[in-house]
mmCIF file of C-alpha atoms in Angstrom:
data_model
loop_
_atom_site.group_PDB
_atom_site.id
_atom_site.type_symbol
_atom_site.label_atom_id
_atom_site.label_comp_id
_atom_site.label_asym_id
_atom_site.label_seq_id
_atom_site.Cartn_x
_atom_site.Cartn_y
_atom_site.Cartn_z
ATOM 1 C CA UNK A 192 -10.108 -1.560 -11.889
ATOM 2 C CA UNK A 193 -8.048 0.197 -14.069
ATOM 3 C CA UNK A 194 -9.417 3.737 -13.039
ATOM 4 C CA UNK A 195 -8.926 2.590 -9.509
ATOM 5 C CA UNK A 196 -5.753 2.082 -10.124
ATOM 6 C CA UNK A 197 -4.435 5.257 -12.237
ATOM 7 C CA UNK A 198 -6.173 7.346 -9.182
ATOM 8 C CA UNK A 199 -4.127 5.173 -6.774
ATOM 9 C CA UNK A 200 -1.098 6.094 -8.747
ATOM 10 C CA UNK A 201 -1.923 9.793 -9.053
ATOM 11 C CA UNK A 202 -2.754 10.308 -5.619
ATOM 12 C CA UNK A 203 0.975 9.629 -5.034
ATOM 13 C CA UNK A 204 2.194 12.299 -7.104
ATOM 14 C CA UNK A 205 0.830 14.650 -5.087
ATOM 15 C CA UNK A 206 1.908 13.042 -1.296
ATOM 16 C CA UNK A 207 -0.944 10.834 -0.774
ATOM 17 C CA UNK A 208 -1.274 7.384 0.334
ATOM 18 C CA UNK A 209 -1.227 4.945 -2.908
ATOM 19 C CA UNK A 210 -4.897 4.057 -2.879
ATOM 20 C CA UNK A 211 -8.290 4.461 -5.186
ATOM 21 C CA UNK A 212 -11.564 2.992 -5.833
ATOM 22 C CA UNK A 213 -14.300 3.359 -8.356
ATOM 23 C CA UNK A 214 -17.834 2.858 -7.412
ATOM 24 C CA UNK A 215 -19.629 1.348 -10.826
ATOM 25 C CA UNK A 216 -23.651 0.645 -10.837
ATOM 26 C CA UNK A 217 -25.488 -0.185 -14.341
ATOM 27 C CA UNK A 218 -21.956 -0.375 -16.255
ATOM 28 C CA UNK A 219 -21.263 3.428 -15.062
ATOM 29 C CA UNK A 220 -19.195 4.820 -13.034
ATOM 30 C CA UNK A 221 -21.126 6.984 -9.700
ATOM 31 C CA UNK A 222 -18.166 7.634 -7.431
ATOM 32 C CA UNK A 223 -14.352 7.734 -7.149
ATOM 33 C CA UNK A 224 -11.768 8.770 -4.526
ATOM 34 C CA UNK A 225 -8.515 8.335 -4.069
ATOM 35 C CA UNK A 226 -6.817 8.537 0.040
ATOM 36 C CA UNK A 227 -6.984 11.882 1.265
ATOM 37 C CA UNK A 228 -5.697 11.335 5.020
ATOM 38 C CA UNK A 229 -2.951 13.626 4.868
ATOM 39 C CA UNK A 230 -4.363 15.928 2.431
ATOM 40 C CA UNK A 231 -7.539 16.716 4.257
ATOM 41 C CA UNK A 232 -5.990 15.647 8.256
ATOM 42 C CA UNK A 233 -8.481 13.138 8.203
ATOM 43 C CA UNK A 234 -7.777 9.442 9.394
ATOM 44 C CA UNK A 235 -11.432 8.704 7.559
ATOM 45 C CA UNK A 236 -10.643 9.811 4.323
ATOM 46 C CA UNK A 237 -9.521 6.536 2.620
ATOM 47 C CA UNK A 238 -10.311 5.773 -1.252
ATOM 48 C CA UNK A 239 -13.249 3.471 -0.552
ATOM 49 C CA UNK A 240 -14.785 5.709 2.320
ATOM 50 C CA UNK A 241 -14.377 8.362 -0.473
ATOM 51 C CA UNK A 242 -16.016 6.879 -3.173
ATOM 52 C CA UNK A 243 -18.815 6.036 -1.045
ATOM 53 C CA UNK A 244 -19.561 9.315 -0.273
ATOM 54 C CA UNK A 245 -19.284 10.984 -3.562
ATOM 55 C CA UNK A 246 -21.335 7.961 -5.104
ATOM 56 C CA UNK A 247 -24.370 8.169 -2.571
ATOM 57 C CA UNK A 248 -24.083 12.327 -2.906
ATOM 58 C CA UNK A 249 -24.439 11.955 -6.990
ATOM 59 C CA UNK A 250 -27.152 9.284 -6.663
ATOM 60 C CA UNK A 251 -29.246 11.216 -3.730
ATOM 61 C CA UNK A 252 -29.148 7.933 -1.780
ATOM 62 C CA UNK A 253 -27.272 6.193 1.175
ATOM 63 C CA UNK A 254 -27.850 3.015 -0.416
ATOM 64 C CA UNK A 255 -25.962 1.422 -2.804
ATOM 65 C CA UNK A 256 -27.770 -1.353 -3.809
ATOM 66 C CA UNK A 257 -26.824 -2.901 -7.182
ATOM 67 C CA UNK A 258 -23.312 -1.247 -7.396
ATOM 68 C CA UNK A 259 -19.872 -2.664 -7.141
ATOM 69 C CA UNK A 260 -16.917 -1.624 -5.769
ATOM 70 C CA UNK A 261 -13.447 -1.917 -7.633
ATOM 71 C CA UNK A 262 -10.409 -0.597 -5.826
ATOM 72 C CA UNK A 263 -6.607 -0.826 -5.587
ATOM 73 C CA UNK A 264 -6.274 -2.632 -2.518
ATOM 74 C CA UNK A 265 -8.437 -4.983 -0.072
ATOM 75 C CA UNK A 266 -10.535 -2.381 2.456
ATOM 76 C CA UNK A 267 -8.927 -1.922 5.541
ATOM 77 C CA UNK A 268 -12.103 -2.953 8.561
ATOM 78 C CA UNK A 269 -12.943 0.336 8.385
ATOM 79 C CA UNK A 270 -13.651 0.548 4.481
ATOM 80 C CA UNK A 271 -14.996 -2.911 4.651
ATOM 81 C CA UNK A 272 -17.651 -1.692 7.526
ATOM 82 C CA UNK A 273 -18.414 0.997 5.038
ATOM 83 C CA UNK A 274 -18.760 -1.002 2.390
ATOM 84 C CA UNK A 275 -21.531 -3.280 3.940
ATOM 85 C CA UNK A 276 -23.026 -0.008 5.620
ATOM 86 C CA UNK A 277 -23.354 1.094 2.190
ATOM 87 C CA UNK A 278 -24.878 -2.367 0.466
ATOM 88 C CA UNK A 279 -22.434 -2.111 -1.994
ATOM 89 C CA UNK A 280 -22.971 -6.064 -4.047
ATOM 90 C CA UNK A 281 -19.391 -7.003 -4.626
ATOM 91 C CA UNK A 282 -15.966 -5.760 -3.843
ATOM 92 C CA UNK A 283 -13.162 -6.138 -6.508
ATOM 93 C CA UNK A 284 -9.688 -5.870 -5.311
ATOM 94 C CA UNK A 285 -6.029 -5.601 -6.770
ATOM 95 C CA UNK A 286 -3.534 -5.469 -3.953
ATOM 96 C CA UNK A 287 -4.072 -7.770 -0.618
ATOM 97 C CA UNK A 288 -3.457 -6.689 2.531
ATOM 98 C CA UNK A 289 -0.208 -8.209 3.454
ATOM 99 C CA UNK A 290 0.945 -6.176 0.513
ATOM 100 C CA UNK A 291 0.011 -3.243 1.812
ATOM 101 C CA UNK A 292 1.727 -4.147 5.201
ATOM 102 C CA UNK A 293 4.771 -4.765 3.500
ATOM 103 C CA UNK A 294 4.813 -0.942 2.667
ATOM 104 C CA UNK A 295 3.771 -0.256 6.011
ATOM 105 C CA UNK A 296 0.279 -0.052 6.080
ATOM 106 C CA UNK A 297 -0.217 -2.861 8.380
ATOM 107 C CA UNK A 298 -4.216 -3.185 9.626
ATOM 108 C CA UNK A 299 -3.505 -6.177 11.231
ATOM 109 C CA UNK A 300 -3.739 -4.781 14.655
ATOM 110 C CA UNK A 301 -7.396 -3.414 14.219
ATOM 111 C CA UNK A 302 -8.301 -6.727 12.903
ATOM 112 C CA UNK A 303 -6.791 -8.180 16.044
ATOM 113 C CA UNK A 304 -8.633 -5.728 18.462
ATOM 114 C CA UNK A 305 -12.198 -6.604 17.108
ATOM 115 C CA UNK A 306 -12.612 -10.198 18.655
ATOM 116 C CA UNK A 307 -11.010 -9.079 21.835
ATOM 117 C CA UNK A 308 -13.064 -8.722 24.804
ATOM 118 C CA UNK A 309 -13.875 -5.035 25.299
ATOM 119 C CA UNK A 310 -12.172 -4.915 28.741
ATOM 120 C CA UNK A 311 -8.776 -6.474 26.721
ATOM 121 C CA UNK A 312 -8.523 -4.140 23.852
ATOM 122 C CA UNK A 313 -5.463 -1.413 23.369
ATOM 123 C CA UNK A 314 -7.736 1.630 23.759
ATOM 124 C CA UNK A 315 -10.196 1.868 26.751
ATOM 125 C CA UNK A 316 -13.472 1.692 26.831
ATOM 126 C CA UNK A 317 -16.035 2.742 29.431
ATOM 127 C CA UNK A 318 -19.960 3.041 29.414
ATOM 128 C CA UNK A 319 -21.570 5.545 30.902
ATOM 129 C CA UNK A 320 -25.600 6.960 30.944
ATOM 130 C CA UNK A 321 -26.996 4.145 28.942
ATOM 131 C CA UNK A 322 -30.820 4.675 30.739
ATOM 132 C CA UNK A 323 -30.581 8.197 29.509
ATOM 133 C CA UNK A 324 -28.832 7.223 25.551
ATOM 134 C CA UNK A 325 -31.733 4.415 26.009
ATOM 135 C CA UNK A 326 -34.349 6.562 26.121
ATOM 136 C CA UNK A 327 -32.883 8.258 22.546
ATOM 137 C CA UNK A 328 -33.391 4.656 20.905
ATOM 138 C CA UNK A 329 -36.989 4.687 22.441
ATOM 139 C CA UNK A 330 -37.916 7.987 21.158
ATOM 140 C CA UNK A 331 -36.578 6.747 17.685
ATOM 141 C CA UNK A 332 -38.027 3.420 17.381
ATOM 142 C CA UNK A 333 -41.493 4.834 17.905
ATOM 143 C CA UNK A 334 -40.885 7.782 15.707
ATOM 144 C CA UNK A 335 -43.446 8.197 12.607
ATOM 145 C CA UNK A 336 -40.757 10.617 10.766
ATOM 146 C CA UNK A 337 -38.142 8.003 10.930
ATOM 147 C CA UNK A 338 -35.637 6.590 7.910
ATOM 148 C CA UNK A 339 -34.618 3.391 8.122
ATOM 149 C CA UNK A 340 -31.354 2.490 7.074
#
């Protein structure tokens, strides 16, 4: 936790969002990041996303199994889908998310939007050519080349 949290603390140095995570499997450490958003224009780019990536990229595998995440604050739903994604086995936090809303990162809206009924949610949604996207899914779930994740 406490690498998590001097990259947190770095990344702020340098103009970036005050947030980092350490990805630890076997009592060593296989991925870090700190948030990149504004560094890299990219709204995906947060610590835990981060550390994800770099971990599965030095470990030659999307899965996680085994390994624990440690990071400055409690994943946002996005980091938290990537986190189960992932298989990560436990999650180790420092800050909560109502501190983080009290600097104004405030995910409480997104967590708001996810039970809502699609037709009720801020941004629209609309479904279009499912027979054709169907037939995708077909083609895949009889495929003998397939990975399963």
């Amino acid at each position: 936790m406490k690498r998590a949290i001097e990259l947190s603390k770095k990344n702020i140095e340098h103009g970036g969002g005050p947030f980092g995570a350490v990805i630890v499997k076997d009592g060593k450490i296989i991925g870090e990041g700190f948030n990149k958003v504004t560094a890299n224009n990219d709204p995906t780019a947060h610590a835990e996303v981060e550390a994800i990536r770099e971990a599965c990229k030095n470990i030659s595998n999307f899965d996680l199994n085994g390994a624990e995440i440690y990071t400055s604050c409690e994943p946002c739903p996005m980091c938290l889908s990537a986190i189960y994604w992932a298989r990560l086995s436990k999650i180790y936090y420092a800050n909560t998310k109502k501190d983080a809303a009290e600097i104004e990162f405030d995910d409480d809206f997104i967590y708001t939007e996810i039970p809502k009924p699609i037709s009720e949610r801020k941004i629209s949604m609309v479904q279009m050519m499912r027979p054709e996207a169907l037939e995708v899914f077909k083609a895949w779930q009889v495929s003998t080349v397939k990975i399963k994740y």
